[in-house]
Coordinates of C-alpha atoms in Angstrom, one line a residue:
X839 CA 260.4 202.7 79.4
X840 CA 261.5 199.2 78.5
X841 CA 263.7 198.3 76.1
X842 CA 261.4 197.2 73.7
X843 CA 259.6 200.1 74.2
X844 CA 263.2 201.9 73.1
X845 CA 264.0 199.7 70.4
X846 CA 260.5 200.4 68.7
X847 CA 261.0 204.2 69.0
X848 CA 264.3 204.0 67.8
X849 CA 266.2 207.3 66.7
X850 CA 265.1 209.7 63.9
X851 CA 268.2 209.6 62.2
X852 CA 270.6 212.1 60.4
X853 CA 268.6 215.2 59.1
X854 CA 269.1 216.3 55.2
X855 CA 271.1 220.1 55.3
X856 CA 269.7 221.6 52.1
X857 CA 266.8 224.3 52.5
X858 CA 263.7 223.0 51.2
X859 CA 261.0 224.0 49.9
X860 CA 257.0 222.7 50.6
X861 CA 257.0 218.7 50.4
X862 CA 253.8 218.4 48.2
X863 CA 256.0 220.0 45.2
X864 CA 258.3 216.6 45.5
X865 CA 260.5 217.6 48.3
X866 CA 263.8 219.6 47.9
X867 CA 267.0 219.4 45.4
X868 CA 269.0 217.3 47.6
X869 CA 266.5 214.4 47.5
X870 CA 265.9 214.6 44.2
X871 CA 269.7 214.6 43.7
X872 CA 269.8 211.3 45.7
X873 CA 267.2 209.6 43.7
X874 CA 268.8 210.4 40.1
X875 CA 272.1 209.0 41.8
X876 CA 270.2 206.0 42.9
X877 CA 271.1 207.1 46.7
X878 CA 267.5 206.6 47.7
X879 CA 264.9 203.5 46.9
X880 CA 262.9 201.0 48.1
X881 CA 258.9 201.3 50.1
X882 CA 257.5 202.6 53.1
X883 CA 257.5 200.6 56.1
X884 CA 255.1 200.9 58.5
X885 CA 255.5 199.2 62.1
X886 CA 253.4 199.3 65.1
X887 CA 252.7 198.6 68.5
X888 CA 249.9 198.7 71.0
X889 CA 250.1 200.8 74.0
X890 CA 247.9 201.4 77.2
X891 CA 247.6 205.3 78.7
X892 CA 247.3 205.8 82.1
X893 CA 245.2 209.0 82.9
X894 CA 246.3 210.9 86.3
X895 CA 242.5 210.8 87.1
X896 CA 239.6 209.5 86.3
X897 CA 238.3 210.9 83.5
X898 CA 234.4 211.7 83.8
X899 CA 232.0 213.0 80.7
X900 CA 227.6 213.0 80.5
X901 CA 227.7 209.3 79.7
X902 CA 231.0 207.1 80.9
X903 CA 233.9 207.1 83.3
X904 CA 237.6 205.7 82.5
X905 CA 241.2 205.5 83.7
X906 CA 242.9 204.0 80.5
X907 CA 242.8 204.7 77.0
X908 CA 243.7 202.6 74.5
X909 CA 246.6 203.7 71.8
X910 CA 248.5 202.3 68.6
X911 CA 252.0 203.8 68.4
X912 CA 252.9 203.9 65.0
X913 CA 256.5 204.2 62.6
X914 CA 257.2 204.8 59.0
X915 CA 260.2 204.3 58.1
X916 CA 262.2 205.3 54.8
X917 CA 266.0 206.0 54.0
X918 CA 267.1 205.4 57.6
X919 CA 264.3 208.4 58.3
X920 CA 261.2 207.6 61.2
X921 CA 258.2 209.5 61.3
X922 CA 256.0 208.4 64.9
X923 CA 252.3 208.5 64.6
X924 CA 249.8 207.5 66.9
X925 CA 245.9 206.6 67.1
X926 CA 244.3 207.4 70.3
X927 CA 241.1 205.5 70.6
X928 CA 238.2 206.2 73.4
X929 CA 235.3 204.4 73.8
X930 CA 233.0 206.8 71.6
X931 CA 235.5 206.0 68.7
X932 CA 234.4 202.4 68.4
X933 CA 238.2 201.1 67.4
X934 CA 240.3 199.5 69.9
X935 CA 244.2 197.5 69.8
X936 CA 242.2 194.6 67.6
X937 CA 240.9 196.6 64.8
X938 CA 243.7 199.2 64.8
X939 CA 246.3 196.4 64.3
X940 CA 243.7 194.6 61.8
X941 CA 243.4 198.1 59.9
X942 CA 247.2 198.6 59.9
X943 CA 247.9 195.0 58.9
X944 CA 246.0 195.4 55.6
X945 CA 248.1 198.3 54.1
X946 CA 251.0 197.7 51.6
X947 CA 253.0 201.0 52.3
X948 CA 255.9 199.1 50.4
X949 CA 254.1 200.0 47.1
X950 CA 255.1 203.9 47.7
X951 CA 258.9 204.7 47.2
X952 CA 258.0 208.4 47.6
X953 CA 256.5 209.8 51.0
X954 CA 255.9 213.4 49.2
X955 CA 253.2 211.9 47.5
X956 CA 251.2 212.3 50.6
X957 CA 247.9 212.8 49.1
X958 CA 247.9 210.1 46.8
X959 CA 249.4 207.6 50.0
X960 CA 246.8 208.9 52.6
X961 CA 243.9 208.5 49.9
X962 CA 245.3 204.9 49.6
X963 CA 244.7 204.3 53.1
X964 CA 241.2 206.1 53.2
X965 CA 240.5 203.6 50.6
X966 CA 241.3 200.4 52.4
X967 CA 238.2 200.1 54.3
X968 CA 235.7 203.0 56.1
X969 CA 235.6 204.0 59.4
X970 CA 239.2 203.0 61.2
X971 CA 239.7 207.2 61.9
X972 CA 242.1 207.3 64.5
X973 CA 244.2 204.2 63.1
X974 CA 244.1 206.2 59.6
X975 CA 245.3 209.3 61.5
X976 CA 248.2 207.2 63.1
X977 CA 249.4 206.6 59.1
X978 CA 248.9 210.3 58.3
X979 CA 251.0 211.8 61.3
X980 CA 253.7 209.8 60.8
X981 CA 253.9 210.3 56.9
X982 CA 253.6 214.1 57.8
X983 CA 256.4 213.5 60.6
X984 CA 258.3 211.8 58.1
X985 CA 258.3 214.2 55.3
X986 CA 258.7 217.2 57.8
X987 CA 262.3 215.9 59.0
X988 CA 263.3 214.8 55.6
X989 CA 262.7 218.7 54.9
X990 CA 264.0 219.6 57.8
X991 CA 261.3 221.5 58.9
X992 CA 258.4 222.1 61.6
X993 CA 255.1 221.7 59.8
X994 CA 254.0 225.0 61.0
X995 CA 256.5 226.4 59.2
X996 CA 255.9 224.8 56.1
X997 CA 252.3 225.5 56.5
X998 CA 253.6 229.1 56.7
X999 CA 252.1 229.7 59.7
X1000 CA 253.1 232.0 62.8
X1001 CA 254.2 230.0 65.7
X1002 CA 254.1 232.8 67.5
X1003 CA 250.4 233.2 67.1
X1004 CA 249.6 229.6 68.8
X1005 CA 246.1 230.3 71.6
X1006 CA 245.9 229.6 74.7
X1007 CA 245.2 225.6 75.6
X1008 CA 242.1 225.1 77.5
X1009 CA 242.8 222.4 80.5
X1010 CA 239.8 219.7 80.9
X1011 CA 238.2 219.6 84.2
X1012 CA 236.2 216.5 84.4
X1013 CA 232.5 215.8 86.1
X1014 CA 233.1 214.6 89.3
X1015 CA 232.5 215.2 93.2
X1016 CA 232.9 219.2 94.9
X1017 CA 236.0 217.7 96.2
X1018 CA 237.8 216.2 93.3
X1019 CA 236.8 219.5 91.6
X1020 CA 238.6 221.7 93.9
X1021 CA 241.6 220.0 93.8
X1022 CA 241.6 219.7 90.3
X1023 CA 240.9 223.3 89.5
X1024 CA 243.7 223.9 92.0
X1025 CA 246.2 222.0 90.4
X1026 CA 245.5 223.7 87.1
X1027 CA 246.4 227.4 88.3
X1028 CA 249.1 227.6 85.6
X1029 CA 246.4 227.4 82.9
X1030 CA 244.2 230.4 81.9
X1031 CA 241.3 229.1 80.5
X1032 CA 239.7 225.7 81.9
X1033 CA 237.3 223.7 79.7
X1034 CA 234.3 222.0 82.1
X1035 CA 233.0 218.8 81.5
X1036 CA 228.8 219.1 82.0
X1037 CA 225.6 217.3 80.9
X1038 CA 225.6 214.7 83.9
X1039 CA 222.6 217.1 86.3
X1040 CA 224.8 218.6 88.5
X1041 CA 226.1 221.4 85.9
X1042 CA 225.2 224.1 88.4
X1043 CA 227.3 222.4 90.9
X1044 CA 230.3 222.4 88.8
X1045 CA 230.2 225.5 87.6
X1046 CA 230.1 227.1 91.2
X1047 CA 232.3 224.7 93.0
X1048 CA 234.8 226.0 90.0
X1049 CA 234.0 230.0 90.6
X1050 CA 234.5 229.5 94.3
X1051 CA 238.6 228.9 93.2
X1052 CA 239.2 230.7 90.2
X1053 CA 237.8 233.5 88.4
X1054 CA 239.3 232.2 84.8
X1055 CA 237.3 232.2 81.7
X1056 CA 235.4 228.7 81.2
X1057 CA 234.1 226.6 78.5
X1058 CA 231.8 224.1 78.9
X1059 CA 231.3 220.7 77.2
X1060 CA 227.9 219.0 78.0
X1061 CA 228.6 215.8 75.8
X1062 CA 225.6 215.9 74.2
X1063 CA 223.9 215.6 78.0
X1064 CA 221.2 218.2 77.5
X1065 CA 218.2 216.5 76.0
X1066 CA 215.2 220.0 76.0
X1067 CA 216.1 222.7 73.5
X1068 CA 214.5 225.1 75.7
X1069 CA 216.3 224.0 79.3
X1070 CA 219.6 224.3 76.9
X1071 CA 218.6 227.8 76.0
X1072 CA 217.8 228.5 79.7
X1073 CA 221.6 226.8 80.9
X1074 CA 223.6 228.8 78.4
X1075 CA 221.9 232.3 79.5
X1076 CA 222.9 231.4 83.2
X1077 CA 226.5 230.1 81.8
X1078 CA 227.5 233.5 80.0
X1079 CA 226.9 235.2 83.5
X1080 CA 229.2 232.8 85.0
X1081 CA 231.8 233.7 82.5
X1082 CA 231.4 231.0 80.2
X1083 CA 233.6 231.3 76.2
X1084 CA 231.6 228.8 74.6
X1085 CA 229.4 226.1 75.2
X1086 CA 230.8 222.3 73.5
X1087 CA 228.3 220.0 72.2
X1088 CA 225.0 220.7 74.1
X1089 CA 222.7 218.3 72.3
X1090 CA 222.5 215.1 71.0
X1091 CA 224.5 215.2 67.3
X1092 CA 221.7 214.1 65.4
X1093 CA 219.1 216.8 66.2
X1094 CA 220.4 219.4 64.0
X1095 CA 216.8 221.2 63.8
X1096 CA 216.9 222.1 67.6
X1097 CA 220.8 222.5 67.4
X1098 CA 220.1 225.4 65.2
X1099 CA 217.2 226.8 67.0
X1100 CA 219.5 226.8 69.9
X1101 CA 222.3 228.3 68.1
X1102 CA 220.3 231.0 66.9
X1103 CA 218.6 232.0 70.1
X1104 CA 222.3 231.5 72.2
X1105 CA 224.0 234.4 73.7
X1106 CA 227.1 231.8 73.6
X1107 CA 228.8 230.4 70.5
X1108 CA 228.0 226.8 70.1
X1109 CA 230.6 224.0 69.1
X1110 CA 230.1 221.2 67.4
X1111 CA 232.2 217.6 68.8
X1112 CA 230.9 214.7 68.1
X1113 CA 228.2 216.0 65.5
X1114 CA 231.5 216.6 63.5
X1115 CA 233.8 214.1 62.2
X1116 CA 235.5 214.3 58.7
X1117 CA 235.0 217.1 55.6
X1118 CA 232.3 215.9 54.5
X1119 CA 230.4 216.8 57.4
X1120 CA 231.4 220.3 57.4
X1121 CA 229.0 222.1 55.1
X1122 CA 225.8 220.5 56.8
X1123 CA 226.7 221.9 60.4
X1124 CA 226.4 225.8 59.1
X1125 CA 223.7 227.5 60.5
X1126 CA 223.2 224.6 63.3
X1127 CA 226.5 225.2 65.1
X1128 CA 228.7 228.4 65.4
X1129 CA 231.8 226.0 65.0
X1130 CA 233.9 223.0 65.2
X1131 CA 236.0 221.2 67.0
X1132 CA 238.5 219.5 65.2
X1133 CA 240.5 216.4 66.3
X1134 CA 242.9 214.1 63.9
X1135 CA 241.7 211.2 65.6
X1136 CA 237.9 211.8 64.3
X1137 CA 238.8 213.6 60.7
X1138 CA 242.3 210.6 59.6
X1139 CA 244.7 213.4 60.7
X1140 CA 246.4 216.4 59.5
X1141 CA 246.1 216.5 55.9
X1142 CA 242.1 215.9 56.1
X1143 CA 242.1 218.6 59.6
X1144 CA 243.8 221.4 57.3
X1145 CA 241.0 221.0 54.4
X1146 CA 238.5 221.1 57.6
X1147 CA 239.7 224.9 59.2
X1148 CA 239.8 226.0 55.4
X1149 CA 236.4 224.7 54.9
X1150 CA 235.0 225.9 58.0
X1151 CA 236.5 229.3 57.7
X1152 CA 234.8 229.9 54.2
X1153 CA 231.5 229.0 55.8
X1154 CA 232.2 231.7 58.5
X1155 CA 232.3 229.7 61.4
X1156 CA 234.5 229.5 64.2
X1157 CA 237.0 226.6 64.9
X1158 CA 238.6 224.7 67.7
X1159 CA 241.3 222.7 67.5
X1160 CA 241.6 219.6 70.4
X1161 CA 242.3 215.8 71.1
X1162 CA 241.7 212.6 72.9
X1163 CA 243.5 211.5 75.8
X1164 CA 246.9 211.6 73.6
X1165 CA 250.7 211.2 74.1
X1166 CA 252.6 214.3 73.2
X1167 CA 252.9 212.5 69.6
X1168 CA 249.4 213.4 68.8
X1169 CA 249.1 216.8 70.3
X1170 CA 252.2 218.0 69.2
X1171 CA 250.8 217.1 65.5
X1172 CA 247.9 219.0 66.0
X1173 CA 249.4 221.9 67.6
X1174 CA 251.2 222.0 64.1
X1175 CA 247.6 223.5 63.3
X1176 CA 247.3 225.5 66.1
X1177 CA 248.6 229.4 65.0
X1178 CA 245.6 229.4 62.6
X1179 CA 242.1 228.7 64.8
X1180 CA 239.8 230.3 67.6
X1181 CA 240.6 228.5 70.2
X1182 CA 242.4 224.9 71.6
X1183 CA 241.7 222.0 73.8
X1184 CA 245.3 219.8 73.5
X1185 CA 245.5 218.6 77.2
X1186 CA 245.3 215.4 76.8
X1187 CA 248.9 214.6 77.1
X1188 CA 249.1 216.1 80.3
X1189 CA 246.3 214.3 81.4
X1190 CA 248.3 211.0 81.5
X1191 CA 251.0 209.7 83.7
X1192 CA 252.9 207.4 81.4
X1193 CA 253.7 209.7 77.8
X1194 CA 256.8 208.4 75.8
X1195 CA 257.4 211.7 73.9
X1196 CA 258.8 215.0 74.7
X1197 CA 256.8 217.5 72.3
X1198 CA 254.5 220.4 72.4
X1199 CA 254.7 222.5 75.6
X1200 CA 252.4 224.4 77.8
X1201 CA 254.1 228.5 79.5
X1202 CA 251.2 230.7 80.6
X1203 CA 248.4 228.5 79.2
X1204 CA 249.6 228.8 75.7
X1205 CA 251.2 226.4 73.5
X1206 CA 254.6 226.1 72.6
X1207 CA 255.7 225.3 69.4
X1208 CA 258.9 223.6 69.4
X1209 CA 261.3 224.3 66.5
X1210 CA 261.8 220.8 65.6
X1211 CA 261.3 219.3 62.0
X1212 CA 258.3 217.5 61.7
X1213 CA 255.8 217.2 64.1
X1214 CA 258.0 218.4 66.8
X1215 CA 258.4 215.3 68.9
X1216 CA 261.5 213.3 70.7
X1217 CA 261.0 210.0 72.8
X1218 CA 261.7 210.4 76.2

C-alpha cells in the first residue's frame, strides 16, 4: 500500500465509552453532552479517491469478460471520527471514476453538523441527481460506518440482529473453459455452496465439469442469458436433478410476463438481479420472481437495502443478499445485513488480489461477523 494510499485511510480514531442506544434517536448521552458543552461542531466532510481492483481471475458472465473493476474509496469525516465507504462499479452499472468523482463533487456534506440524521442526509444525496447508485452507496456506508463507531457499535447489533445467525456465502464460479473450471472449483473446497455463472450455451458443460469435483449444493446465475421461456423451463427441471438451490436471473429483466410464467411452472425458486434495483422496484417483481437479490451498490446502500428485505419479506418472497466485485469495505457493510435473509453471495472481496481492508470473514463457508463498531472494517 503506498503512502498516499495510508494517509487517505487514515486511522478511525478514539472510540466514545458510553453505552448507546440506536443512532436514529440522536445518538447516545455522551454526545449530546458534548454538543451542549460546545465539545462538538462543525460539517461533514467527505473525501475520496479512485481505485482500480485486480480480480485473481478473469471474471466471465452470459455477456462480457473482465480483470478490473473500477472503485471510488470514500471518507466522512466528523469530530476526529472516519467512516470508509466505497462504490464498486462494473460495467452493467453504467458509472465509472468520472461520474463517481463528478457525483461526489456536487455534494455539500458541510451543511450537516449531525451524522444521526442519516435519513434526512442520505435523502439529500438521493436528491442531487438520479442514477449515480453505487457512488450514492459509497456516501451511505460511510455515514452508517461513521455513526456505528461514534456508538460504538457493530451495525448488526444495533439492527438487533443475531450475528450468530449469519448463512453460508455462496463462492462465484465463473463461465469459462473445463479446465479453468476444475481448478477453480478446486480451490474453493473450503466453501459449501458455489454459485455458477451460466447463460453463455455451454450451461450443461459447467454444470457437469463442476459435479465431476464436488458434490456441494449449487446455484446458478444465467445473467439474463436464456432467451425461450420454454427451453428455461426445460434447464431448470434438468438443474434441480443436478442439485441446483436456486436459479439467478434466467431471463431478460424486462420480460416480466414470461418471468412469471416461468416462475410459476419452476420446480426452482427464481431470483431476481438485475430486474431489481431500488424499493421502488420491489412490489412489481411479486408473482414474477420468487425473490431478490439485494446489493448496496444497485439499491444507494444500507439504509435503502434494509427498507428492501422488509419490503420483500411482507410480499412473501425470498431474499438474497450479494455484491460486486468489492473490497472488504463493501462486503463487510452488507454482511451487516446478513443474519436476517435466505441466502448470500459476498465473495467478491475474495475474488480480488489487491483489498485494502481487513473485514468480514469466511470459516466453513459462513460469514463472520466481526465485533467491531461500525461496519466492521480496518485498513490493512
Amino acid at each position: 500500500m503506498t503512502t498516499n494510499r495510508r494517509k487517505f485511510l487514515g486511522n478511525t480514531g478514539m472510540l466514545l465509552g458510553a453505552a448507546c442506544v440506536l443512532p436514529l434517536l440522536d445518538g447516545c448521552d455522551n454526545i449530546n453532552k458534548r454538543r451542549k458543552s460546545g465539545g462538538i461542531g462543525g460539517g461533514l466532510k467527505l473525501s475520496f479517491e479512485p481505485y482500480e481492483l485486480q480480480l485473481k481471475h478473469v471474471f466471465t458472465i452470459a455477456s462480457y469478460s473482465r480483470l478490473t473493476t473500477p472503485v471510488m474509496l470514500t471518507k466522512i469525516e466528523w469530530d476526529g471520527y472516519v467512516g470508509y465507504g466505497e462504490a464498486s462499479m462494473p460495467p452493467y452499472l453504467g458509472e465509472s471514476h468520472e461520474t463517481a468523482n463528478r457525483f461526489l463533487k456536487s455534494l455539500n456534506l458541510k451543511q450537516f453538523s449531525d451524522p444521526f440524521r442519516l435519513n434526512e442526509i442520505l435523502a439529500y444525496v438521493d436528491s442531487i441527481a438520479p442514477g449515480n447508485c453505487a457512488a450514492k452507496a459509497s456516501v451511505d456506508i460511510a455515514l452508517h460506518d461513521l455513526i456505528g463507531k461514534l456508538l460504538e457499535k457493530p451495525w448488526f447489533k444495533i439492527l438487533g440482529y443475531n450475528q450468530e445467525n449469519t448463512p453460508l456465502t455462496t463462492f462465484t464460479i465463473g463461465i469459462d473453459t473445463p479446465e479453468v473450471v476444475t481448478e477453480k472449483v478446486k480451490e474453493a473446497s473450503p466453501y459449501k455452496i458455489l454459485k455458477v455463472k451460466i447463460g453463455r450455451g455451454n450451461d450443461e458443460q459447467m454444470i457437469n465439469t463442476i459435479r465431476k469435483v464436488t458434490d456441494v449444493p449449487l446455484c446458478v446465475d444465467v445473467n439474463q442469458g436464456w432467451k425461450d421461456k420454454y427451453e428455461a423451463l426445460d434447464k431448470i427441471h434438468w438443474l434441480k436433478e443436478q442439485g441446483i438451490v436456486f436459479v439467478e436471473q434466467p431471463m431478460d429483466k424486462y420480460n416480466l410476463d414470461d418471468m412469471a410464467w416461468l416462475t410459476q411452472h419452476s420446480p426452482l425458486p427464481t431470483i431476481a438481479d438485475e430486474g431489481v434495483q431500488r424499493l421502488v422496484d420491489v412490489p412489481k417483481l411479486s408473482g414474477a420472481y420468487s425473490g431478490i437479490n439485494i446489493k448496496l451498490m444497485k439499491c444507494t446502500g444500507m439504509r435503502e437495502a434494509h427498507k428492501m428485505i422488509n419490503l420483500a419479506r411482507s410480499l412473501d418472497m425470498k431474499v438474497m443478499i450479494g455484491c460486486m466485485t468489492e473490497t472488504s469495505c463493501g462486503v463487510s457493510a452488507a454482511s451487516q445485513l446478513s443474519p436476517v435473509v435466505d441466502w448470500a453471495d459476498l465473495d467478491g472481496n475474495l475474488l480480488i488480489s489487491n483489498d485494502p481492508f481487513l473485514g468480514v470473514t469466511v470459516e466453513n463457508g459462513k460469514i463472520i461477523l466481526p465485533d467491531s463498531p461500525g461496519i466492521g472494517i480496518k485498513e490493512l
